PDB file of C-alpha atoms in Angstrom:
ATOM      1  CA  SER A   1      87.819 -16.620  42.362  1.00  0.00           C
ATOM      2  CA  ALA A   2      90.057 -17.759  45.183  1.00  0.00           C
ATOM      3  CA  VAL A   3      90.038 -15.916  48.481  1.00  0.00           C
ATOM      4  CA  ILE A   4      93.530 -15.456  49.842  1.00  0.00           C
ATOM      5  CA  SER A   5      94.534 -14.329  53.310  1.00  0.00           C
ATOM      6  CA  GLN A   6      97.955 -13.444  54.632  1.00  0.00           C
ATOM      7  CA  LYS A   7      99.345 -13.156  58.122  1.00  0.00           C
ATOM      8  CA  PRO A   8     100.645 -10.877  59.440  1.00  0.00           C
ATOM      9  CA  SER A   9      99.242  -7.928  57.523  1.00  0.00           C
ATOM     10  CA  ARG A  10     102.186  -5.838  58.640  1.00  0.00           C
ATOM     11  CA  ASP A  11     105.135  -6.031  60.963  1.00  0.00           C
ATOM     12  CA  ILE A  12     108.097  -4.007  62.122  1.00  0.00           C
ATOM     13  CA  CYS A  13     111.171  -6.105  62.749  1.00  0.00           C
ATOM     14  CA  GLN A  14     114.702  -5.631  63.943  1.00  0.00           C
ATOM     15  CA  ARG A  15     117.720  -6.174  61.754  1.00  0.00           C
ATOM     16  CA  GLY A  16     119.066  -9.723  61.922  1.00  0.00           C
ATOM     17  CA  THR A  17     115.794 -11.385  62.867  1.00  0.00           C
ATOM     18  CA  SER A  18     113.516 -13.544  60.714  1.00  0.00           C
ATOM     19  CA  LEU A  19     109.823 -13.308  59.909  1.00  0.00           C
ATOM     20  CA  THR A  20     107.540 -16.017  58.580  1.00  0.00           C
ATOM     21  CA  ILE A  21     104.596 -14.934  56.444  1.00  0.00           C
ATOM     22  CA  GLN A  22     101.631 -17.227  56.039  1.00  0.00           C
ATOM     23  CA  CYS A  23      99.366 -17.523  53.010  1.00  0.00           C
ATOM     24  CA  GLN A  24      96.054 -19.347  53.216  1.00  0.00           C
ATOM     25  CA  VAL A  25      93.739 -20.036  50.273  1.00  0.00           C
ATOM     26  CA  ASP A  26      90.084 -21.037  50.535  1.00  0.00           C
ATOM     27  CA  SER A  27      90.410 -23.702  47.831  1.00  0.00           C
ATOM     28  CA  GLN A  28      93.007 -26.161  46.646  1.00  0.00           C
ATOM     29  CA  VAL A  29      95.413 -24.717  44.120  1.00  0.00           C
ATOM     30  CA  THR A  30      98.249 -26.268  42.224  1.00  0.00           C
ATOM     31  CA  MET A  31     100.711 -23.439  42.258  1.00  0.00           C
ATOM     32  CA  MET A  32     101.369 -20.608  44.645  1.00  0.00           C
ATOM     33  CA  PHE A  33     103.687 -17.716  43.994  1.00  0.00           C
ATOM     34  CA  TRP A  34     105.496 -15.270  46.238  1.00  0.00           C
ATOM     35  CA  TYR A  35     106.215 -11.724  45.080  1.00  0.00           C
ATOM     36  CA  ARG A  36     108.060  -8.791  46.576  1.00  0.00           C
ATOM     37  CA  GLN A  37     107.161  -5.149  46.026  1.00  0.00           C
ATOM     38  CA  GLN A  38     109.812  -2.772  47.258  1.00  0.00           C
ATOM     39  CA  PRO A  39     108.699   0.766  48.138  1.00  0.00           C
ATOM     40  CA  GLY A  40     107.478   2.620  45.080  1.00  0.00           C
ATOM     41  CA  GLN A  41     108.443  -0.252  42.809  1.00  0.00           C
ATOM     42  CA  SER A  42     106.764  -2.947  40.789  1.00  0.00           C
ATOM     43  CA  LEU A  43     106.266  -6.564  41.774  1.00  0.00           C
ATOM     44  CA  THR A  44     109.040  -9.079  41.382  1.00  0.00           C
ATOM     45  CA  LEU A  45     108.532 -12.820  41.520  1.00  0.00           C
ATOM     46  CA  ILE A  46     110.544 -14.451  44.302  1.00  0.00           C
ATOM     47  CA  ALA A  47     109.643 -18.090  43.835  1.00  0.00           C
ATOM     48  CA  THR A  48     107.031 -20.615  42.843  1.00  0.00           C
ATOM     49  CA  ALA A  49     105.830 -22.974  45.560  1.00  0.00           C
ATOM     50  CA  ASN A  50     104.524 -26.356  44.468  1.00  0.00           C
ATOM     51  CA  GLN A  51     103.071 -28.851  46.861  1.00  0.00           C
ATOM     52  CA  GLY A  52     105.277 -31.867  47.329  1.00  0.00           C
ATOM     53  CA  SER A  53     108.409 -30.414  45.795  1.00  0.00           C
ATOM     54  CA  GLU A  54     110.985 -27.751  46.521  1.00  0.00           C
ATOM     55  CA  ALA A  55     110.238 -24.191  45.593  1.00  0.00           C
ATOM     56  CA  THR A  56     111.664 -22.800  42.384  1.00  0.00           C
ATOM     57  CA  TYR A  57     113.501 -19.513  42.913  1.00  0.00           C
ATOM     58  CA  GLU A  58     113.962 -16.673  40.461  1.00  0.00           C
ATOM     59  CA  SER A  59     117.319 -15.177  39.707  1.00  0.00           C
ATOM     60  CA  GLY A  60     118.507 -13.060  42.600  1.00  0.00           C
ATOM     61  CA  PHE A  61     116.580 -14.961  45.253  1.00  0.00           C
ATOM     62  CA  VAL A  62     117.988 -17.882  47.235  1.00  0.00           C
ATOM     63  CA  ILE A  63     116.512 -20.477  49.524  1.00  0.00           C
ATOM     64  CA  ASP A  64     118.721 -19.567  52.469  1.00  0.00           C
ATOM     65  CA  LYS A  65     117.340 -16.038  52.488  1.00  0.00           C
ATOM     66  CA  PHE A  66     113.723 -16.863  51.552  1.00  0.00           C
ATOM     67  CA  PRO A  67     112.883 -20.417  52.625  1.00  0.00           C
ATOM     68  CA  ILE A  68     109.410 -21.488  51.516  1.00  0.00           C
ATOM     69  CA  SER A  69     107.158 -24.267  52.715  1.00  0.00           C
ATOM     70  CA  ARG A  70     104.137 -25.741  50.941  1.00  0.00           C
ATOM     71  CA  PRO A  71     102.745 -28.464  53.169  1.00  0.00           C
ATOM     72  CA  ASN A  72      99.401 -28.789  51.350  1.00  0.00           C
ATOM     73  CA  LEU A  73      97.333 -27.394  48.498  1.00  0.00           C
ATOM     74  CA  THR A  74      95.858 -24.503  50.486  1.00  0.00           C
ATOM     75  CA  PHE A  75      98.781 -23.146  52.503  1.00  0.00           C
ATOM     76  CA  SER A  76     102.285 -21.789  52.095  1.00  0.00           C
ATOM     77  CA  THR A  77     104.803 -19.843  54.140  1.00  0.00           C
ATOM     78  CA  LEU A  78     107.614 -17.522  53.155  1.00  0.00           C
ATOM     79  CA  THR A  79     110.352 -16.724  55.659  1.00  0.00           C
ATOM     80  CA  VAL A  80     112.488 -13.635  55.301  1.00  0.00           C
ATOM     81  CA  SER A  81     115.706 -14.552  57.084  1.00  0.00           C
ATOM     82  CA  ASN A  82     118.398 -12.443  58.698  1.00  0.00           C
ATOM     83  CA  MET A  83     116.565  -9.295  57.732  1.00  0.00           C
ATOM     84  CA  SER A  84     118.134  -5.989  56.797  1.00  0.00           C
ATOM     85  CA  PRO A  85     116.457  -2.641  56.028  1.00  0.00           C
ATOM     86  CA  GLU A  86     116.700  -3.519  52.312  1.00  0.00           C
ATOM     87  CA  ASP A  87     114.139  -6.250  52.936  1.00  0.00           C
ATOM     88  CA  SER A  88     111.498  -3.663  53.790  1.00  0.00           C
ATOM     89  CA  SER A  89     108.805  -4.393  51.226  1.00  0.00           C
ATOM     90  CA  ILE A  90     105.329  -5.675  50.697  1.00  0.00           C
ATOM     91  CA  TYR A  91     105.314  -9.436  50.267  1.00  0.00           C
ATOM     92  CA  LEU A  92     102.392 -10.904  48.361  1.00  0.00           C
ATOM     93  CA  CYS A  93     101.309 -14.420  47.679  1.00  0.00           C
ATOM     94  CA  SER A  94      99.380 -15.296  44.581  1.00  0.00           C
ATOM     95  CA  VAL A  95      97.584 -18.360  43.312  1.00  0.00           C
ATOM     96  CA  GLY A  96      96.887 -19.734  39.880  1.00  0.00           C
ATOM     97  CA  PRO A  97      96.938 -23.141  38.283  1.00  0.00           C
ATOM     98  CA  SER A  98      99.816 -22.445  35.976  1.00  0.00           C
ATOM     99  CA  GLY A  99     100.675 -18.798  36.185  1.00  0.00           C
ATOM    100  CA  SER A 100      98.727 -18.190  33.029  1.00  0.00           C
ATOM    101  CA  ASP A 101      95.245 -18.345  34.437  1.00  0.00           C
ATOM    102  CA  GLU A 102      93.546 -15.657  36.434  1.00  0.00           C
ATOM    103  CA  GLN A 103      96.047 -14.878  39.118  1.00  0.00           C
ATOM    104  CA  PHE A 104      94.663 -13.471  42.303  1.00  0.00           C
ATOM    105  CA  PHE A 105      96.753 -11.893  44.980  1.00  0.00           C
ATOM    106  CA  GLY A 106      96.592 -11.876  48.717  1.00  0.00           C
ATOM    107  CA  PRO A 107      96.325  -8.547  50.560  1.00  0.00           C
ATOM    108  CA  GLY A 108     100.070  -8.481  51.168  1.00  0.00           C
ATOM    109  CA  THR A 109     102.315  -8.284  54.221  1.00  0.00           C
ATOM    110  CA  ARG A 110     103.919  -4.914  54.744  1.00  0.00           C
ATOM    111  CA  LEU A 111     107.319  -5.464  56.325  1.00  0.00           C
ATOM    112  CA  THR A 112     109.501  -2.736  57.793  1.00  0.00           C
ATOM    113  CA  VAL A 113     112.978  -3.617  58.998  1.00  0.00           C
ATOM    114  CA  LEU A 114     114.703  -1.195  61.335  1.00  0.00           C
TER     115      LEU A 114
ATOM    116  CA  ALA B   1     113.306 -13.426  28.684  1.00  0.00           C
ATOM    117  CA  GLN B   2     110.016 -11.685  29.132  1.00  0.00           C
ATOM    118  CA  LYS B   3     109.676  -7.954  29.485  1.00  0.00           C
ATOM    119  CA  VAL B   4     106.840  -5.511  30.040  1.00  0.00           C
ATOM    120  CA  THR B   5     107.256  -1.798  29.426  1.00  0.00           C
ATOM    121  CA  GLN B   6     104.935   0.849  30.775  1.00  0.00           C
ATOM    122  CA  ALA B   7     106.540   4.002  29.507  1.00  0.00           C
ATOM    123  CA  GLN B   8     104.190   6.361  31.328  1.00  0.00           C
ATOM    124  CA  THR B   9     105.400   6.719  34.888  1.00  0.00           C
ATOM    125  CA  GLU B  10     102.653   9.118  35.906  1.00  0.00           C
ATOM    126  CA  ILE B  11      99.567  10.537  34.228  1.00  0.00           C
ATOM    127  CA  SER B  12      97.416  13.307  35.630  1.00  0.00           C
ATOM    128  CA  VAL B  13      94.038  14.214  34.130  1.00  0.00           C
ATOM    129  CA  VAL B  14      90.964  16.062  35.201  1.00  0.00           C
ATOM    130  CA  GLU B  15      87.911  14.067  36.114  1.00  0.00           C
ATOM    131  CA  LYS B  16      85.697  12.992  33.177  1.00  0.00           C
ATOM    132  CA  GLU B  17      88.569  12.988  30.718  1.00  0.00           C
ATOM    133  CA  ASP B  18      89.436   9.794  28.886  1.00  0.00           C
ATOM    134  CA  VAL B  19      92.874   8.346  29.558  1.00  0.00           C
ATOM    135  CA  THR B  20      94.891   5.557  27.946  1.00  0.00           C
ATOM    136  CA  LEU B  21      97.614   3.610  29.704  1.00  0.00           C
ATOM    137  CA  ASP B  22     100.170   2.036  27.417  1.00  0.00           C
ATOM    138  CA  CYS B  23     101.705  -1.416  27.759  1.00  0.00           C
ATOM    139  CA  VAL B  24     104.250  -3.001  25.428  1.00  0.00           C
ATOM    140  CA  TYR B  25     105.530  -6.504  25.985  1.00  0.00           C
ATOM    141  CA  GLU B  26     108.244  -8.857  24.771  1.00  0.00           C
ATOM    142  CA  THR B  27     108.123 -12.623  24.832  1.00  0.00           C
ATOM    143  CA  ARG B  28     109.311 -15.580  22.818  1.00  0.00           C
ATOM    144  CA  ASP B  29     106.400 -17.714  23.910  1.00  0.00           C
ATOM    145  CA  THR B  30     103.707 -18.403  21.338  1.00  0.00           C
ATOM    146  CA  THR B  31     101.115 -18.856  24.053  1.00  0.00           C
ATOM    147  CA  TYR B  32     100.983 -16.251  26.743  1.00  0.00           C
ATOM    148  CA  TYR B  33      98.609 -14.187  28.808  1.00  0.00           C
ATOM    149  CA  LEU B  34      98.389 -10.485  29.480  1.00  0.00           C
ATOM    150  CA  PHE B  35      96.950  -8.937  32.600  1.00  0.00           C
ATOM    151  CA  TRP B  36      96.055  -5.577  34.036  1.00  0.00           C
ATOM    152  CA  TYR B  37      95.942  -4.950  37.776  1.00  0.00           C
ATOM    153  CA  LYS B  38      94.950  -1.910  39.790  1.00  0.00           C
ATOM    154  CA  GLN B  39      96.695  -1.024  43.037  1.00  0.00           C
ATOM    155  CA  PRO B  40      94.848   1.717  44.941  1.00  0.00           C
ATOM    156  CA  PRO B  41      96.537   3.622  47.774  1.00  0.00           C
ATOM    157  CA  SER B  42      95.379   0.958  50.219  1.00  0.00           C
ATOM    158  CA  GLY B  43      97.868  -1.404  48.586  1.00  0.00           C
ATOM    159  CA  GLU B  44      95.859  -4.433  47.560  1.00  0.00           C
ATOM    160  CA  LEU B  45      96.224  -5.693  44.021  1.00  0.00           C
ATOM    161  CA  VAL B  46      92.943  -5.817  42.135  1.00  0.00           C
ATOM    162  CA  PHE B  47      92.644  -8.050  39.084  1.00  0.00           C
ATOM    163  CA  LEU B  48      91.094  -6.238  36.101  1.00  0.00           C
ATOM    164  CA  ILE B  49      91.500  -8.425  33.046  1.00  0.00           C
ATOM    165  CA  ARG B  50      93.293 -11.381  31.496  1.00  0.00           C
ATOM    166  CA  ARG B  51      93.734 -11.801  27.760  1.00  0.00           C
ATOM    167  CA  ASN B  52      95.314 -14.779  26.037  1.00  0.00           C
ATOM    168  CA  SER B  53      97.545 -14.464  23.022  1.00  0.00           C
ATOM    169  CA  PHE B  54      95.039 -16.108  20.686  1.00  0.00           C
ATOM    170  CA  ASP B  55      92.271 -13.664  21.378  1.00  0.00           C
ATOM    171  CA  GLU B  56      92.848 -10.249  19.853  1.00  0.00           C
ATOM    172  CA  GLN B  57      89.319  -9.043  20.309  1.00  0.00           C
ATOM    173  CA  ASN B  58      89.086  -5.812  22.164  1.00  0.00           C
ATOM    174  CA  GLU B  59      87.179  -5.908  25.408  1.00  0.00           C
ATOM    175  CA  ILE B  60      84.938  -3.399  27.084  1.00  0.00           C
ATOM    176  CA  SER B  61      83.772  -3.518  30.671  1.00  0.00           C
ATOM    177  CA  GLY B  62      81.823  -0.470  31.691  1.00  0.00           C
ATOM    178  CA  ARG B  63      84.156   2.515  31.500  1.00  0.00           C
ATOM    179  CA  TYR B  64      87.169   0.256  30.947  1.00  0.00           C
ATOM    180  CA  SER B  65      88.349  -1.005  27.582  1.00  0.00           C
ATOM    181  CA  TRP B  66      91.407  -2.868  26.405  1.00  0.00           C
ATOM    182  CA  ASN B  67      93.067  -2.857  23.000  1.00  0.00           C
ATOM    183  CA  PHE B  68      95.262  -5.883  22.308  1.00  0.00           C
ATOM    184  CA  GLN B  69      97.400  -5.653  19.168  1.00  0.00           C
ATOM    185  CA  LYS B  70      99.728  -8.558  18.597  1.00  0.00           C
ATOM    186  CA  SER B  71     101.357  -6.848  15.606  1.00  0.00           C
ATOM    187  CA  THR B  72     102.738  -4.131  17.852  1.00  0.00           C
ATOM    188  CA  SER B  73     102.975  -6.268  21.026  1.00  0.00           C
ATOM    189  CA  SER B  74     100.774  -3.834  22.864  1.00  0.00           C
ATOM    190  CA  PHE B  75      97.933  -4.207  25.330  1.00  0.00           C
ATOM    191  CA  ASN B  76      96.647  -0.731  26.101  1.00  0.00           C
ATOM    192  CA  PHE B  77      94.039   0.170  28.695  1.00  0.00           C
ATOM    193  CA  THR B  78      91.587   3.033  28.333  1.00  0.00           C
ATOM    194  CA  ILE B  79      89.404   4.531  31.023  1.00  0.00           C
ATOM    195  CA  THR B  80      86.502   6.560  29.673  1.00  0.00           C
ATOM    196  CA  ALA B  81      85.026   9.423  31.676  1.00  0.00           C
ATOM    197  CA  SER B  82      87.574   9.011  34.436  1.00  0.00           C
ATOM    198  CA  GLN B  83      86.588   9.387  38.070  1.00  0.00           C
ATOM    199  CA  VAL B  84      88.563  10.274  41.180  1.00  0.00           C
ATOM    200  CA  VAL B  85      88.174   6.684  42.401  1.00  0.00           C
ATOM    201  CA  ASP B  86      90.204   5.555  39.401  1.00  0.00           C
ATOM    202  CA  SER B  87      93.295   7.110  40.973  1.00  0.00           C
ATOM    203  CA  ALA B  88      95.742   4.284  41.545  1.00  0.00           C
ATOM    204  CA  VAL B  89      98.830   2.603  40.200  1.00  0.00           C
ATOM    205  CA  TYR B  90      98.043   0.346  37.263  1.00  0.00           C
ATOM    206  CA  PHE B  91     100.251  -2.593  36.384  1.00  0.00           C
ATOM    207  CA  CYS B  92     100.408  -4.483  33.135  1.00  0.00           C
ATOM    208  CA  ALA B  93     101.748  -8.032  33.448  1.00  0.00           C
ATOM    209  CA  LEU B  94     102.751 -10.876  31.163  1.00  0.00           C
ATOM    210  CA  GLY B  95     102.116 -14.442  32.249  1.00  0.00           C
ATOM    211  CA  GLY B  96     103.599 -17.700  31.215  1.00  0.00           C
ATOM    212  CA  ALA B  97     103.761 -21.014  32.986  1.00  0.00           C
ATOM    213  CA  ASP B  98     106.063 -19.714  35.686  1.00  0.00           C
ATOM    214  CA  GLY B  99     104.423 -16.659  37.173  1.00  0.00           C
ATOM    215  CA  LEU B 100     103.975 -13.080  36.039  1.00  0.00           C
ATOM    216  CA  THR B 101     106.381 -10.433  34.825  1.00  0.00           C
ATOM    217  CA  PHE B 102     105.176  -6.978  35.753  1.00  0.00           C
ATOM    218  CA  GLY B 103     105.746  -3.603  34.195  1.00  0.00           C
ATOM    219  CA  LYS B 104     106.885  -0.770  36.431  1.00  0.00           C
ATOM    220  CA  GLY B 105     103.382   0.591  36.679  1.00  0.00           C
ATOM    221  CA  THR B 106     101.664   3.846  35.763  1.00  0.00           C
ATOM    222  CA  HIS B 107     100.537   6.145  38.537  1.00  0.00           C
ATOM    223  CA  LEU B 108      97.213   7.598  37.449  1.00  0.00           C
ATOM    224  CA  ILE B 109      95.998  10.730  39.186  1.00  0.00           C
ATOM    225  CA  ILE B 110      92.456  11.890  38.550  1.00  0.00           C
ATOM    226  CA  GLN B 111      91.931  15.438  39.714  1.00  0.00           C
ATOM    227  CA  PRO B 112      88.434  16.591  40.685  1.00  0.00           C
TER     228      PRO B 112
END
């Protein structure tokens, strides 16, 4: 199984600022996914990050708000831009070859926006 | 569009009771995967099982068992002889080629 780390583990941010979350995997993976879990809610897929191409965003999520980078096969970043209190959530990255294989999740980044 | 329904929002049982968590899914894909994850109070997401759509055999792992029935589009999860450490939110998820669709989760409370 892949070992996934995320930085930061948590942060408290001011409205209007941006935060970049890092996801590091201990092995090369084809696809990486970013999910959001709002307080008391389930997980929702934000986007799929493929190395060498632009991220693919789900309905309701846009690149200007959640820009994603995938510079290599072991690393990705998600930026939450121009934050508002509604962005307070846990953000998780996940890895899996195609989304249909065993998908393991990072420990999550707990974001609070004041 | 894919959909996962976990109708039980919260279940509370006394320790050592058996408990079943229901999961019903919808998909148009002929090949798909079903997952169960556990999210304890600490927040991390723990992978429990993956089942592909071609394998309807039930699976048992210790006190955990899973019943996959394609005819009813269900993938139920049973914990036998529940323990306090089983208290968590459990998510059922449906996977295709483009990530996972999660159910809303079932909050399981095991009382001592």
